Coordinates of C-alpha atoms (C1' of nucleotides) in Angstrom, one line a residue:
Chain A
M747 CA 89.7 71.6 66.2
S748 CA 85.9 71.5 65.8
N749 CA 84.7 72.3 62.4
S750 CA 81.3 70.6 63.0
M751 CA 78.4 72.9 62.9
T752 CA 75.8 70.2 63.0
R753 CA 73.9 71.8 65.9
V754 CA 73.3 75.1 64.0
A755 CA 70.4 74.9 61.6
S756 CA 71.6 75.9 58.2
T757 CA 69.1 78.5 57.7
A758 CA 69.5 80.2 61.1
P759 CA 72.2 83.0 61.4
A760 CA 75.2 81.4 63.0
R761 CA 75.4 83.1 66.4
A762 CA 79.0 83.5 67.6
K763 CA 79.8 81.1 70.4
T764 CA 80.9 82.4 73.7
R765 CA 84.3 81.5 75.1
I766 CA 82.6 79.2 77.7
Q767 CA 80.6 77.5 74.9
Q768 CA 83.8 76.8 72.9
E769 CA 85.7 75.5 75.9
N770 CA 82.9 73.2 77.0
E771 CA 82.3 71.9 73.6
A772 CA 85.9 71.2 73.3
R773 CA 86.0 69.6 76.7
I774 CA 83.1 67.3 75.7
L775 CA 84.5 66.3 72.4
Q776 CA 87.9 65.5 74.0
A777 CA 86.2 63.4 76.6
A778 CA 83.9 61.7 74.1
L779 CA 86.9 60.9 71.8
E780 CA 88.6 59.2 74.7
V781 CA 85.5 57.1 75.5
F782 CA 84.3 56.4 72.1
S783 CA 87.6 55.3 70.7
E784 CA 88.0 52.9 73.7
K785 CA 84.5 51.6 74.0
G786 CA 82.9 52.0 70.6
F787 CA 79.7 53.8 70.1
H788 CA 77.5 51.4 71.8
G789 CA 80.0 50.7 74.6
A790 CA 80.3 54.3 75.5
T791 CA 77.7 55.9 77.9
L792 CA 76.9 59.5 78.4
D793 CA 77.6 59.0 82.0
R794 CA 81.1 58.1 81.4
I795 CA 81.6 60.9 78.8
A796 CA 80.1 63.4 81.2
G797 CA 82.4 62.1 84.0
A798 CA 85.5 62.4 81.6
A799 CA 84.5 66.0 80.8
D800 CA 83.9 66.7 84.5
M801 CA 80.4 67.8 83.7
S802 CA 76.9 66.6 84.6
K803 CA 75.0 64.6 82.1
P804 CA 72.2 67.0 81.4
N805 CA 74.8 69.8 81.0
L806 CA 76.5 67.8 78.5
L807 CA 73.2 67.4 76.6
Y808 CA 72.8 71.1 76.7
Y809 CA 75.6 71.4 74.2
F810 CA 75.0 68.3 72.1
K811 CA 71.4 67.3 72.0
S812 CA 72.2 63.5 71.6
K813 CA 74.9 60.9 71.9
E814 CA 74.8 60.4 68.2
E815 CA 75.3 64.1 67.5
I816 CA 78.7 64.1 69.6
H817 CA 79.7 60.9 67.6
I818 CA 79.1 62.6 64.3
A819 CA 80.8 65.7 65.3
L820 CA 84.0 63.8 66.1
L821 CA 83.8 61.9 63.0
T822 CA 83.4 65.0 60.9
D823 CA 86.4 66.6 62.6
L824 CA 88.2 63.3 61.9
L825 CA 87.9 63.2 58.2
D826 CA 90.3 66.2 57.6
I827 CA 93.0 64.5 59.7
W828 CA 92.5 61.3 57.8
L829 CA 92.7 62.9 54.2
A830 CA 95.5 65.4 54.9
P831 CA 98.4 63.1 54.2
L832 CA 96.8 61.7 51.0
R833 CA 96.1 65.2 49.6
E834 CA 99.8 65.9 49.7
I835 CA 100.8 63.4 47.1
S836 CA 102.1 65.2 44.1
P837 CA 102.6 64.2 40.5
Q838 CA 105.8 66.4 40.5
G839 CA 107.8 64.2 42.8
S840 CA 109.2 60.7 42.1
P841 CA 107.4 57.5 43.2
A842 CA 110.2 57.0 45.8
T843 CA 109.9 60.3 47.5
E844 CA 106.2 60.8 47.3
I845 CA 105.3 57.2 48.5
G846 CA 108.0 57.4 51.1
S847 CA 106.8 60.7 52.5
Y848 CA 103.2 59.6 52.3
I849 CA 104.0 56.5 54.5
R850 CA 105.8 58.7 56.9
R851 CA 103.0 61.2 57.2
K852 CA 100.4 58.4 57.6
L853 CA 102.6 56.6 60.2
E854 CA 103.0 59.9 62.0
S855 CA 99.3 60.5 61.9
S856 CA 98.8 57.1 63.5
R857 CA 101.3 57.8 66.3
E858 CA 99.9 61.3 66.9
F859 CA 96.1 60.5 66.6
P860 CA 95.7 56.9 67.7
R861 CA 92.2 57.6 69.3
E862 CA 91.0 59.2 66.1
S863 CA 92.3 56.2 64.2
R864 CA 90.4 53.7 66.4
L865 CA 87.3 55.8 66.2
F866 CA 87.5 55.6 62.4
A867 CA 88.2 51.9 62.6
N868 CA 85.2 51.4 64.7
E869 CA 82.9 53.3 62.3
I870 CA 84.1 51.3 59.4
L871 CA 83.8 48.0 61.2
A872 CA 80.3 48.9 62.1
G873 CA 79.6 49.4 58.4
A874 CA 80.3 53.1 58.2
P875 CA 76.7 54.2 59.0
H876 CA 77.6 57.8 59.3
I877 CA 80.4 58.3 56.7
A878 CA 79.3 56.0 53.9
G879 CA 78.6 59.2 51.9
F880 CA 82.1 60.5 52.6
L881 CA 83.6 57.2 51.5
Q882 CA 81.6 57.1 48.2
T883 CA 82.1 60.7 47.2
E884 CA 85.1 62.7 48.8
L885 CA 87.4 59.8 49.5
K886 CA 86.7 57.9 46.3
Q887 CA 87.2 61.0 44.3
L888 CA 90.5 61.8 46.0
V889 CA 91.7 58.2 45.6
D890 CA 90.9 58.2 42.0
E891 CA 92.8 61.4 41.6
K892 CA 95.9 60.0 43.4
A893 CA 95.6 56.6 41.8
A894 CA 95.9 58.3 38.4
I895 CA 99.2 59.8 39.6
L896 CA 100.5 56.4 40.6
Q897 CA 99.2 54.9 37.4
S898 CA 101.2 57.4 35.4
W899 CA 104.3 56.3 37.3
I900 CA 103.4 52.7 36.4
D901 CA 103.1 53.7 32.7
D902 CA 106.6 55.3 33.0
G903 CA 108.0 52.1 34.3
Q904 CA 108.9 53.8 37.6
L905 CA 106.5 51.7 39.6
A906 CA 105.7 48.0 39.3
P907 CA 102.5 47.2 37.6
C908 CA 99.6 46.9 40.1
D909 CA 96.3 48.4 40.9
P910 CA 97.2 51.8 42.5
R911 CA 94.1 51.8 44.7
H912 CA 95.2 48.5 46.3
L913 CA 98.6 50.0 46.9
L914 CA 96.9 52.7 48.9
F915 CA 95.0 50.1 50.8
A916 CA 98.2 48.5 51.7
I917 CA 99.6 51.8 53.0
W918 CA 96.5 52.6 55.0
S919 CA 96.3 49.1 56.6
T920 CA 99.9 48.9 57.5
T921 CA 100.2 52.3 59.0
Q922 CA 96.8 52.4 60.8
H923 CA 97.5 49.0 62.2
Y924 CA 99.9 50.4 64.7
A925 CA 97.1 52.6 66.2
D926 CA 94.2 50.3 65.8
F927 CA 95.9 47.1 66.9
S928 CA 98.4 48.7 69.3
V929 CA 97.3 46.4 72.1
Q930 CA 98.1 43.3 70.0
V931 CA 101.3 44.9 68.9
R932 CA 102.4 45.6 72.5
H933 CA 101.4 42.1 73.7
V934 CA 103.4 40.4 70.9
L935 CA 106.5 42.6 71.4
G936 CA 106.2 42.2 75.2
L937 CA 105.8 46.0 75.9
V938 CA 104.0 47.6 78.6
P939 CA 100.6 49.4 77.9
G940 CA 101.9 52.9 77.4
D941 CA 104.9 52.1 75.3
V942 CA 104.9 53.3 71.6
S943 CA 108.6 52.9 71.1
Y944 CA 107.7 50.4 68.2
Y945 CA 107.0 53.2 65.8
D946 CA 110.8 53.7 64.8
E947 CA 111.1 50.0 63.9
A948 CA 107.8 50.2 62.1
A949 CA 108.9 53.0 60.0
R950 CA 112.1 51.1 58.9
M951 CA 109.9 48.1 58.1
L952 CA 107.6 49.9 55.9
E953 CA 110.4 51.8 54.1
T954 CA 112.0 48.4 53.3
L955 CA 108.7 47.0 52.2
F956 CA 107.4 49.7 50.0
L957 CA 110.6 51.3 48.8
G958 CA 113.2 48.6 49.0
R959 CA 113.1 44.9 48.2
L960 CA 112.1 42.3 50.9
V961 CA 113.1 39.1 49.3
A962 CA 116.4 38.9 47.6
P963 CA 116.1 38.0 43.9
G964 CA 117.3 34.6 42.7
T965 CA 116.4 32.7 45.8
E966 CA 113.2 31.0 44.7
G967 CA 112.7 27.5 46.0
Chain B
M233 CA 83.4 24.1 65.0
S234 CA 83.0 24.6 68.7
N235 CA 85.8 23.7 70.9
S236 CA 84.5 25.9 73.7
M237 CA 83.7 24.0 76.9
T238 CA 83.3 27.1 79.0
R239 CA 79.9 26.0 80.4
V240 CA 81.2 22.8 81.7
A241 CA 82.7 23.1 85.1
S242 CA 86.2 21.7 84.9
T243 CA 85.7 19.3 87.8
A244 CA 82.3 17.9 86.6
P245 CA 82.5 14.9 84.4
A246 CA 81.8 16.2 80.8
R247 CA 78.3 14.7 80.0
A248 CA 78.0 13.8 76.3
K249 CA 75.8 16.3 74.4
T250 CA 72.7 15.2 72.7
R251 CA 72.3 15.8 69.0
I252 CA 69.8 18.5 69.7
Q253 CA 72.1 20.3 72.2
Q254 CA 74.9 20.2 69.5
E255 CA 72.6 21.6 66.8
N256 CA 71.2 24.3 68.9
E257 CA 74.5 25.5 70.3
A258 CA 75.8 25.5 66.7
R259 CA 72.8 27.5 65.6
I260 CA 73.2 30.1 68.5
L261 CA 77.0 30.5 67.7
Q262 CA 76.3 31.0 64.0
A263 CA 73.7 33.6 64.8
A264 CA 75.9 35.3 67.3
L265 CA 78.8 35.4 65.0
E266 CA 76.7 37.3 62.4
V267 CA 75.3 39.8 64.9
F268 CA 78.5 40.3 67.1
S269 CA 80.8 40.7 64.0
E270 CA 78.4 43.3 62.5
K271 CA 77.4 45.3 65.7
G272 CA 80.2 44.6 68.1
F273 CA 79.7 43.2 71.6
H274 CA 77.7 46.2 73.0
G275 CA 75.8 46.8 69.8
A276 CA 74.6 43.3 69.7
T277 CA 71.5 42.3 71.7
L278 CA 70.3 38.9 72.9
D279 CA 67.0 39.7 71.2
R280 CA 68.6 40.0 67.8
I281 CA 70.8 36.9 68.3
A282 CA 67.8 34.9 69.4
G283 CA 65.9 36.1 66.4
A284 CA 68.8 35.2 64.0
A285 CA 68.9 31.8 65.6
D286 CA 65.1 31.4 65.3
M287 CA 64.8 30.8 69.0
S288 CA 63.4 32.5 72.1
K289 CA 65.6 34.5 74.3
P290 CA 65.2 32.4 77.4
N291 CA 65.8 29.3 75.3
L292 CA 69.1 30.8 74.1
L293 CA 70.1 31.5 77.7
Y294 CA 69.3 27.9 78.5
Y295 CA 72.3 26.9 76.3
F296 CA 74.6 29.8 77.2
K297 CA 74.1 31.4 80.6
S298 CA 75.2 34.9 79.5
K299 CA 75.8 37.2 76.5
E300 CA 79.5 37.3 77.5
E301 CA 79.7 33.5 77.5
I302 CA 78.6 33.3 73.9
H303 CA 81.1 36.0 73.0
I304 CA 83.9 34.1 74.7
A305 CA 82.9 30.9 73.1
L306 CA 83.2 32.5 69.6
L307 CA 86.5 34.1 70.4
T308 CA 87.8 30.8 71.5
D309 CA 86.8 29.0 68.5
L310 CA 88.3 31.8 66.5
L311 CA 91.8 31.6 67.6
D312 CA 92.5 28.4 65.8
I313 CA 91.4 29.8 62.5
W314 CA 93.6 32.8 63.3
L315 CA 96.8 31.0 64.1
A316 CA 96.5 28.1 61.5
P317 CA 98.1 29.9 58.6
L318 CA 101.0 31.1 60.7
R319 CA 101.7 27.7 62.2
E320 CA 102.5 26.4 58.7
I321 CA 105.5 28.6 58.1
S322 CA 108.3 26.2 57.8
P323 CA 112.1 26.7 58.1
Q324 CA 112.6 24.1 55.2
G325 CA 111.2 26.4 52.5
S326 CA 112.6 29.5 50.9
P327 CA 111.6 32.9 52.0
A328 CA 109.7 33.5 48.7
T329 CA 107.7 30.3 48.9
E330 CA 107.0 30.4 52.6
I331 CA 106.1 34.1 52.7
G332 CA 104.1 33.8 49.5
S333 CA 102.0 31.0 50.6
Y334 CA 101.6 32.5 54.1
I335 CA 100.1 35.6 52.5
R336 CA 97.8 33.5 50.3
R337 CA 96.6 31.5 53.3
K338 CA 96.1 34.6 55.3
L339 CA 94.2 36.3 52.5
E340 CA 92.1 33.1 51.9
S341 CA 91.2 33.1 55.6
S342 CA 90.2 36.8 55.2
R343 CA 87.9 36.0 52.4
E344 CA 86.6 32.8 53.8
F345 CA 86.0 34.0 57.4
P346 CA 85.3 37.8 57.2
R347 CA 83.0 37.7 60.2
E348 CA 85.5 36.0 62.4
S349 CA 88.1 38.6 61.2
R350 CA 85.8 41.4 62.2
L351 CA 85.0 39.8 65.5
F352 CA 88.7 39.6 66.2
A353 CA 89.2 43.2 65.1
N354 CA 86.4 44.4 67.4
E355 CA 88.0 42.5 70.4
I356 CA 91.5 44.0 69.7
L357 CA 90.1 47.5 69.3
A358 CA 88.2 47.2 72.6
G359 CA 91.6 46.5 74.2
A360 CA 91.5 42.7 74.0
P361 CA 89.7 42.2 77.4
H362 CA 89.0 38.5 76.7
I363 CA 92.1 37.4 74.8
A364 CA 94.9 39.4 76.3
G365 CA 96.2 36.3 77.9
F366 CA 96.2 34.5 74.5
L367 CA 98.1 37.4 72.9
Q368 CA 100.7 37.5 75.5
T369 CA 101.4 33.8 75.6
E370 CA 100.4 31.5 72.8
L371 CA 100.4 34.2 70.0
K372 CA 103.7 35.8 71.3
Q373 CA 105.3 32.4 71.6
L374 CA 104.4 31.4 68.0
V375 CA 105.5 34.8 66.7
D376 CA 108.8 34.5 68.5
E377 CA 109.3 31.1 67.0
K378 CA 108.4 32.1 63.5
A379 CA 110.3 35.4 63.7
A380 CA 113.4 33.2 64.4
I381 CA 112.8 31.4 61.1
L382 CA 112.6 34.8 59.3
Q383 CA 115.7 36.0 61.1
S384 CA 117.7 33.0 59.9
W385 CA 116.8 34.0 56.4
I386 CA 117.9 37.6 57.0
D387 CA 121.2 36.3 58.4
D388 CA 121.6 34.2 55.3
G389 CA 121.1 37.2 53.1
Q390 CA 117.8 35.8 51.6
L391 CA 115.7 38.5 53.2
A392 CA 116.2 42.2 53.7
P393 CA 117.2 43.3 57.1
C394 CA 114.2 44.2 59.2
D395 CA 112.4 43.2 62.3
P396 CA 110.6 40.0 61.5
R397 CA 107.8 40.5 63.9
H398 CA 107.0 43.8 62.0
L399 CA 107.0 41.9 58.8
L400 CA 104.4 39.7 60.3
F401 CA 102.4 42.8 61.4
A402 CA 102.4 44.0 57.8
I403 CA 101.1 40.7 56.6
W404 CA 98.4 40.7 59.1
S405 CA 97.3 44.2 58.5
T406 CA 97.2 44.1 54.7
T407 CA 95.3 40.7 54.5
Q408 CA 93.0 41.4 57.3
H409 CA 92.1 44.8 55.9
Y410 CA 90.1 43.3 53.2
A411 CA 87.8 41.7 55.7
D412 CA 87.8 44.3 58.4
F413 CA 87.5 47.4 56.2
S414 CA 85.5 45.7 53.3
V415 CA 83.0 48.4 53.4
Q416 CA 85.6 51.1 52.8
V417 CA 87.3 49.0 50.1
R418 CA 84.0 48.6 48.3
H419 CA 83.0 52.2 48.6
V420 CA 86.3 53.4 47.2
L421 CA 86.3 51.0 44.4
G422 CA 82.6 51.6 43.6
L423 CA 81.4 48.1 44.2
V424 CA 78.0 47.0 45.5
P425 CA 77.6 45.6 49.0
G426 CA 78.0 41.8 48.4
D427 CA 80.9 42.0 45.8
V428 CA 84.2 40.5 47.0
S429 CA 85.7 40.4 43.5
Y430 CA 88.6 42.6 44.8
Y431 CA 90.4 39.7 46.3
D432 CA 92.1 38.6 43.1
E433 CA 93.5 42.1 42.7
A434 CA 94.5 42.2 46.3
A435 CA 96.5 38.8 45.9
R436 CA 98.4 40.3 42.9
M437 CA 99.2 43.5 44.8
L438 CA 100.4 41.7 48.0
E439 CA 102.6 39.5 45.9
T440 CA 104.2 42.4 44.1
L441 CA 104.7 44.2 47.4
F442 CA 106.1 41.3 49.6
L443 CA 107.8 39.2 46.9
G444 CA 108.6 41.7 44.1
R445 CA 109.9 45.2 44.0
L446 CA 107.4 48.0 44.0
V447 CA 109.5 51.0 43.1
A448 CA 112.0 50.6 40.3
P449 CA 115.6 51.1 41.3
G450 CA 117.6 54.2 40.2
T451 CA 114.6 56.5 40.0
E452 CA 115.1 58.4 43.2
G453 CA 114.4 62.0 42.4
Chain C
dG467 C1' 63.7 21.9 76.5
dT468 C1' 60.8 25.6 75.5
dC469 C1' 57.8 29.0 76.5
dT470 C1' 55.3 33.5 78.6
dA471 C1' 55.8 36.8 81.9
dT472 C1' 58.5 39.7 84.5
dA473 C1' 62.1 41.2 87.5
dA474 C1' 66.2 44.3 87.8
dT475 C1' 68.9 47.5 85.9
dA476 C1' 71.4 50.6 82.8
dC477 C1' 70.9 54.2 79.7
dG478 C1' 69.4 58.2 76.8
dA479 C1' 66.9 62.1 77.2
dT480 C1' 63.8 65.6 79.5
dA481 C1' 61.5 68.6 83.2
dG482 C1' 61.9 72.2 85.8
dA483 C1' 64.2 74.7 89.8
dC484 C1' 67.9 77.9 90.5
Chain D
dG21 C1' 74.2 77.5 82.0
dT22 C1' 74.0 74.1 85.4
dC23 C1' 71.9 71.3 88.5
dT24 C1' 68.7 67.4 90.8
dA25 C1' 65.2 64.4 89.9
dT26 C1' 63.0 61.5 86.9
dC27 C1' 60.7 59.6 82.8
dG28 C1' 60.6 56.0 79.3
dT29 C1' 62.7 52.5 77.1
dA30 C1' 65.8 48.9 75.9
dT31 C1' 68.2 45.0 77.6
dT32 C1' 70.1 41.2 80.4
dA33 C1' 68.7 37.7 83.0
dT34 C1' 65.4 34.8 85.8
dA35 C1' 60.9 32.6 87.5
dG36 C1' 58.0 29.2 86.8
dA37 C1' 54.2 26.9 83.9
dC38 C1' 54.0 23.4 80.4

DNA sequence: GTCTATAATACGATAGAC
DNA sequence: GTCTATCGTATTATAGAC
């Protein structure tokens, strides 16, 4: 899971990690994801993370030399999960199949990685101090690339005229909403805390919205 | 702006506030909104809020007896702003006009009150510790009421079959996204920090999405 | 009402034994 | 590698003069 090498100086030869190192780092990252995604960066404490990792605080700081370093490691790991569904959009397919499967992948990612989604949302809300570069370069570049595909479908008349990047924003916001605002969703629907049964209905809603037609034609006021 | 009376014990006779009191409380709430919405509850400090309010920290605590009390006062004020657009949905209108104007109101609210939107988002992300009751009662009740209107349009065949509450979720997420994730939106679009010119294009996108048809029929591949 | 000074504590990070 | 003990600082909140 961890592709983060932030602790290793780039010039030093990367010493292979022992099994214990790998296990402990993984345990710390798991615990930190839990706490950071629930409390935010400033609301999380090393004490709590260490407790969740069943480890002493100094021992935790033996593996990561600061709270921020753990946070950055998590964010770094996150970006691949975040980008993966978008990368798969192909110019070969039709708008209906490509957009449809993109929404399904993104919604599935929301269901499978709600903590990662909330960690990401917290970071953006805080002004994206650690991933501003990623947003401006990698993400922007990928969005531009995929937006060009959508634009070609618009030019073909297969897709309604719109700014393709805003279409992506709409897909991101609606799918991530079910992870980031799950508490609100559950309260409004009258569900108990752990219940995520709303995802099936969410999938139907988003398919109607993005691939079908919501308001019947010829019924304007 | 402030309808919060949390400082006044409910049994005590509500003493009228002097002009200075009103002004200072307003100045504190303004400053706190700025800081809380940017840093989150735990990231915000009384020092910074006091500084933004151009006031000493003890003086600030003369008006609000704790950091949490300021936060709750802001959230309380917020809820009216949040609910107002939803309240206006009327069973008299047509789906197209009612949904269309709801989206415009919600998007306008996002543009006009981005800090309030981020404060709300932070609260939900944190598990809604202060407004869980509101979500379960007032909001749920209003949603149920408006969902019934949408459902009647579905029964009439004016609106595509879907769960009306999820339709509301989609409207909330897409409109609030432009306030809550504005940093990401700007980075992806290549805009400078203060620029909110994307709202016009956002409005067009959402109109196409919710009132028009995105994918042309008969192009399934 | 407003201030300076400070109490009380929570927290990130380190020292040093084992 | 892991621990106990602790340092230094940031932060919430209060005391008490003016």
